[in-house]
Coordinates of C-alpha atoms and ligand atoms in Angstrom, one line a residue:
M6 CA -21.9 -3.2 -15.1
Q7 CA -25.1 -4.2 -13.5
T8 CA -25.2 -3.2 -9.8
L9 CA -27.0 -4.6 -6.9
A10 CA -29.1 -1.4 -6.6
T11 CA -30.6 -2.0 -10.1
S12 CA -30.8 -5.8 -10.0
S13 CA -32.6 -6.6 -6.7
P14 CA -34.5 -9.8 -7.2
A15 CA -37.9 -10.5 -5.7
G16 CA -37.5 -11.6 -2.1
F17 CA -34.4 -9.4 -1.7
D18 CA -35.4 -8.5 1.8
K19 CA -34.6 -12.1 3.0
P20 CA -30.9 -12.4 4.1
G21 CA -30.3 -15.5 2.0
A22 CA -31.6 -13.7 -1.1
R23 CA -29.6 -10.6 -0.4
R24 CA -26.4 -12.7 0.0
Q25 CA -27.2 -14.5 -3.2
A26 CA -27.8 -11.3 -5.1
T27 CA -24.5 -9.8 -3.9
V28 CA -22.5 -13.0 -4.8
V29 CA -24.0 -12.9 -8.3
C30 CA -22.9 -9.2 -8.6
L31 CA -19.4 -10.0 -7.4
S32 CA -19.1 -12.9 -9.8
K33 CA -19.8 -10.4 -12.7
L34 CA -16.8 -8.1 -11.7
P35 CA -14.5 -7.3 -14.6
P36 CA -11.4 -9.5 -14.8
F37 CA -8.2 -8.5 -13.0
H38 CA -5.4 -7.1 -15.1
P39 CA -4.3 -10.2 -17.1
A40 CA -0.5 -9.4 -17.1
A41 CA -0.5 -8.5 -13.4
L42 CA -2.4 -11.7 -12.6
R43 CA 0.2 -13.7 -14.5
L44 CA 2.9 -12.1 -12.4
L45 CA 1.0 -12.9 -9.2
N46 CA 1.0 -16.6 -10.2
L47 CA 4.6 -16.8 -11.2
S48 CA 7.2 -18.3 -8.9
S49 CA 10.0 -15.8 -8.1
E50 CA 12.3 -18.6 -7.1
S51 CA 12.4 -20.8 -10.2
R52 CA 15.6 -20.7 -12.3
S53 CA 13.6 -19.1 -15.2
A54 CA 12.0 -16.5 -13.0
M55 CA 13.8 -13.5 -14.5
R56 CA 12.9 -14.6 -18.1
D57 CA 9.3 -15.4 -17.1
F58 CA 8.8 -12.0 -15.5
E59 CA 10.4 -10.3 -18.5
S60 CA 8.2 -12.1 -21.0
V61 CA 5.0 -11.0 -19.1
F62 CA 6.0 -7.4 -19.5
K63 CA 7.0 -7.9 -23.1
S64 CA 3.3 -8.9 -23.7
D65 CA 2.0 -5.7 -22.1
P66 CA 3.7 -2.5 -23.2
A67 CA 1.2 -0.3 -21.2
L68 CA 2.0 -2.1 -17.9
T69 CA 5.7 -1.8 -18.8
A70 CA 5.4 1.9 -19.3
D71 CA 3.5 2.4 -16.0
L72 CA 6.0 0.2 -14.2
L73 CA 9.0 2.2 -15.5
L74 CA 7.2 5.4 -14.5
V75 CA 6.9 4.3 -10.9
A76 CA 10.4 2.8 -10.9
N77 CA 11.8 6.2 -11.8
S78 CA 9.5 8.2 -9.4
P79 CA 10.9 9.9 -6.3
L80 CA 10.2 6.8 -4.3
F81 CA 13.2 5.2 -5.9
A82 CA 15.1 8.4 -6.5
N83 CA 18.3 7.1 -4.9
R84 CA 18.6 4.5 -7.6
A85 CA 20.0 4.7 -11.1
Q86 CA 17.6 5.6 -14.0
V87 CA 15.6 2.5 -14.8
A88 CA 15.3 2.3 -18.6
T89 CA 14.2 -1.3 -19.2
I90 CA 12.2 -4.1 -17.5
R91 CA 15.4 -6.2 -17.2
H92 CA 16.9 -3.2 -15.5
A93 CA 13.9 -2.8 -13.1
L94 CA 13.9 -6.6 -12.3
T95 CA 17.6 -6.5 -11.5
H96 CA 17.7 -3.3 -9.5
L97 CA 14.3 -3.5 -7.7
G98 CA 14.0 -7.3 -7.4
L99 CA 11.2 -9.6 -8.6
E100 CA 9.0 -9.3 -5.5
R101 CA 9.2 -5.4 -5.6
V102 CA 8.3 -5.4 -9.3
R103 CA 5.5 -7.8 -8.8
S104 CA 4.1 -5.7 -6.0
L105 CA 4.3 -2.5 -8.1
A106 CA 2.5 -4.2 -11.0
T107 CA -0.2 -5.3 -8.6
T108 CA -0.5 -1.8 -7.2
I109 CA -0.8 -0.4 -10.7
A110 CA -3.5 -3.0 -11.6
I111 CA -5.6 -2.1 -8.5
G112 CA -5.1 1.5 -9.3
F113 CA -6.9 1.0 -12.6
F114 CA -10.1 0.0 -10.6
V115 CA -9.6 2.7 -8.0
R116 CA -9.2 5.5 -10.6
N117 CA -12.5 4.6 -12.2
Q118 CA -14.4 5.1 -8.9
P119 CA -15.9 8.4 -7.6
R120 CA -13.4 10.0 -5.2
T121 CA -15.2 9.3 -2.0
G122 CA -13.7 9.0 1.5
H123 CA -14.1 5.2 1.4
I124 CA -12.2 4.7 -1.9
R125 CA -9.4 6.8 -0.5
N126 CA -9.5 4.6 2.7
I127 CA -9.3 1.4 0.6
W128 CA -6.3 2.8 -1.3
S129 CA -4.3 4.3 1.5
H130 CA -5.1 1.4 4.0
G131 CA -4.1 -1.1 1.4
I132 CA -0.7 0.6 0.8
A133 CA -0.1 1.1 4.5
T134 CA -0.9 -2.5 5.3
A135 CA 1.4 -3.6 2.5
W136 CA 4.3 -1.5 3.6
I137 CA 4.0 -2.6 7.2
A138 CA 3.5 -6.3 6.3
E139 CA 6.6 -6.2 4.2
K140 CA 8.6 -4.7 7.1
L141 CA 7.2 -7.3 9.6
G142 CA 7.8 -10.0 7.1
S143 CA 11.4 -9.1 6.4
L144 CA 12.1 -9.1 10.2
S145 CA 10.4 -12.5 10.5
G146 CA 12.0 -14.3 7.5
Y147 CA 9.2 -13.7 5.0
S148 CA 10.2 -11.7 1.9
D149 CA 6.9 -11.3 0.0
L150 CA 4.2 -10.0 2.2
Y151 CA 3.7 -6.6 0.5
T152 CA 1.3 -8.0 -2.0
A153 CA -0.6 -9.9 0.6
G154 CA -1.0 -6.7 2.6
L155 CA -2.0 -4.7 -0.5
T156 CA -4.8 -7.1 -1.5
H157 CA -6.1 -8.2 1.9
D158 CA -9.1 -5.8 1.9
L159 CA -10.1 -6.2 -1.8
G160 CA -13.4 -7.5 -0.8
R161 CA -14.3 -3.9 0.0
L162 CA -13.3 -2.8 -3.5
G163 CA -15.4 -5.7 -4.8
F164 CA -18.4 -4.4 -2.9
L165 CA -17.8 -0.9 -4.3
L166 CA -17.3 -2.1 -7.9
S167 CA -20.3 -4.4 -7.8
T168 CA -22.9 -2.7 -5.6
G169 CA -22.0 0.9 -6.2
P170 CA -23.8 3.4 -4.0
T171 CA -25.5 0.7 -1.9
Y172 CA -22.3 -0.1 -0.1
E173 CA -21.4 3.6 0.2
T174 CA -24.6 4.3 2.1
G175 CA -23.6 1.8 4.8
I176 CA -19.8 2.2 5.0
I177 CA -20.0 6.0 5.4
A178 CA -20.9 5.5 9.1
E179 CA -18.4 5.4 12.0
F180 CA -17.8 2.1 13.7
A181 CA -16.8 1.1 17.2
D182 CA -14.9 -2.0 16.0
I183 CA -14.5 -4.4 13.1
A184 CA -17.3 -6.6 14.4
E185 CA -19.8 -3.8 14.1
A186 CA -18.5 -2.8 10.6
N187 CA -18.8 -6.4 9.4
R188 CA -22.3 -6.8 10.9
M189 CA -23.4 -3.7 8.9
E190 CA -22.1 -5.3 5.7
K191 CA -23.9 -8.6 6.5
D192 CA -27.2 -6.7 7.2
L193 CA -26.8 -4.6 4.1
L194 CA -25.4 -7.1 1.6
G195 CA -25.8 -10.5 3.1
L196 CA -22.0 -11.1 3.6
D197 CA -19.1 -9.2 5.0
H198 CA -16.0 -7.9 3.1
C199 CA -14.0 -11.0 4.1
E200 CA -16.5 -13.4 2.6
A201 CA -16.7 -11.0 -0.4
G202 CA -12.9 -11.2 -0.6
A203 CA -13.1 -14.9 -0.9
V204 CA -15.5 -14.6 -3.9
V205 CA -13.3 -11.9 -5.5
A206 CA -10.1 -13.8 -5.0
R207 CA -11.5 -16.9 -6.6
K208 CA -13.1 -14.9 -9.4
W209 CA -9.8 -13.2 -10.2
G210 CA -7.7 -16.4 -9.9
F211 CA -5.4 -15.1 -7.1
P212 CA -2.9 -17.5 -5.6
A213 CA -3.9 -19.3 -2.4
V214 CA -1.8 -17.1 0.0
L215 CA -3.6 -14.0 -1.1
Q216 CA -7.0 -15.7 -1.0
N217 CA -6.2 -16.8 2.5
C218 CA -5.4 -13.2 3.7
M219 CA -8.4 -11.7 1.9
T220 CA -10.7 -14.3 3.6
Y221 CA -9.4 -14.6 7.1
H222 CA -7.7 -11.4 8.0
H223 CA -10.1 -10.5 10.7
E224 CA -10.4 -14.0 12.2
N225 CA -8.7 -14.8 15.5
Q226 CA -10.1 -18.2 16.0
P227 CA -7.8 -21.2 15.8
G228 CA -8.7 -23.2 12.7
P229 CA -7.2 -25.2 9.8
P230 CA -3.5 -24.7 9.1
A231 CA -4.2 -22.1 6.3
R232 CA -5.9 -19.9 9.0
R233 CA -2.9 -20.2 11.3
S234 CA -0.2 -19.3 8.9
K235 CA 2.5 -16.9 10.0
S236 CA 2.0 -14.8 6.9
L237 CA -1.7 -14.4 7.7
A238 CA -0.8 -13.4 11.3
L239 CA 1.6 -10.8 10.1
V240 CA -0.9 -9.3 7.7
Q241 CA -3.4 -9.2 10.5
I242 CA -1.0 -7.2 12.7
A243 CA -0.1 -4.9 9.7
C244 CA -3.8 -4.2 9.1
R245 CA -4.4 -3.1 12.7
M246 CA -1.1 -1.1 12.7
A247 CA -2.3 0.7 9.6
D248 CA -5.5 1.6 11.4
S249 CA -3.7 2.9 14.5
L250 CA -1.2 4.9 12.3
G251 CA -4.0 6.9 10.7
F252 CA -4.6 4.9 7.6
P253 CA -7.9 3.3 8.7
E254 CA -9.8 0.5 7.0
V255 CA -13.1 2.3 7.8
R256 CA -14.0 5.4 9.9
W257 CA -13.5 4.4 13.5
R258 CA -15.5 6.1 16.3
E259 CA -12.3 6.4 18.3
Q260 CA -8.7 6.4 17.3
P261 CA -7.5 2.7 17.6
L262 CA -4.8 2.1 20.3
P263 CA -1.2 1.3 19.2
V264 CA -0.9 -2.4 18.4
K265 CA 1.1 -4.6 20.9
L266 CA 3.7 -6.4 18.8
P267 CA 5.0 -9.9 19.5
I268 CA 8.2 -9.8 21.6
S269 CA 10.4 -10.7 18.6
L270 CA 9.2 -7.5 16.8
Q271 CA 9.3 -5.1 19.8
N272 CA 11.8 -2.2 20.0
R273 CA 12.8 -2.5 16.3
P274 CA 14.0 0.8 14.9
E275 CA 12.5 -0.1 11.5
L276 CA 9.0 -0.2 13.1
A277 CA 9.2 3.2 14.8
L278 CA 5.7 4.6 14.4
D279 CA 6.7 8.1 13.1
L280 CA 9.1 6.5 10.6
L281 CA 6.5 4.1 9.3
R282 CA 3.9 6.9 9.0
E283 CA 6.3 9.1 7.0
Q284 CA 7.3 6.2 4.7
I285 CA 3.7 5.2 4.1
S286 CA 2.7 8.8 3.2
Q287 CA 5.6 8.8 0.7
Q288 CA 4.4 5.5 -0.8
I289 CA 0.8 6.8 -1.2
G290 CA 2.1 10.0 -2.8
A291 CA 4.3 8.1 -5.2
M292 CA 1.5 5.8 -6.2
G293 CA -0.9 8.6 -7.1
G294 CA -2.3 9.9 -3.8
Ligands
FE2_17 FE1 -10.7 -5.9 6.5
FE2_18 FE1 -7.5 -4.1 6.8

């Protein structure tokens, strides 16, 4: 793939030209895994949901094999041996299977990257945010926040896939806060990873709820309804909790302080920090480190 480092147009030193060049590179990203994308855009609540999910897996034996491998990993060791997709859908549930398929699809991109500290951060922070978002969601009446948490920082992966070492040179630093990190991205590439996330989410055809989290997960300003959704607020909390639990989005100059939860989520045993940290480490281990 052409990278930003090799495709700098004349006038590249101007911020507008830099942004334009980066957007062009992001728009040339390879497509997202087709079967995983179809799952992302399927309703899990329609009467035909089970059949629809099953037919996607029937069209992709490789994804099916990977899914069954994960479904039978120690992560789900207390469950019966999962031998078929129908079995996985029944025992794990549609949302869990969808989130596992998305994790596998993102893993394809991650595995093809050099094993740098930042790619490890992207992977572990995504899984940590997903796990916490799912917990927060289930305590707040939202059943499907794992995938929103998992994908919220994919703008960073988009930067790595499209600009290669250029992004690495900037993101290797330590930052005081997210504003400083985002400023570095704007200076280096003309846009930050949230704006990149919007481009990537559109390019890959992600559903609106994921696009929303990828674009606005660092915004605290009141805005249109999409930016004030409860699911976005929970993913924002999960992202900051992942940072403070030791699964940071970038390298912070100082360890982030514990996140103050809304009253409705305080003193919940499911959200005990040591428990979450251990569960997240198990998730990361089961999904390939
Ligand atoms: Fe982020
Ligand atoms: Fe994040």
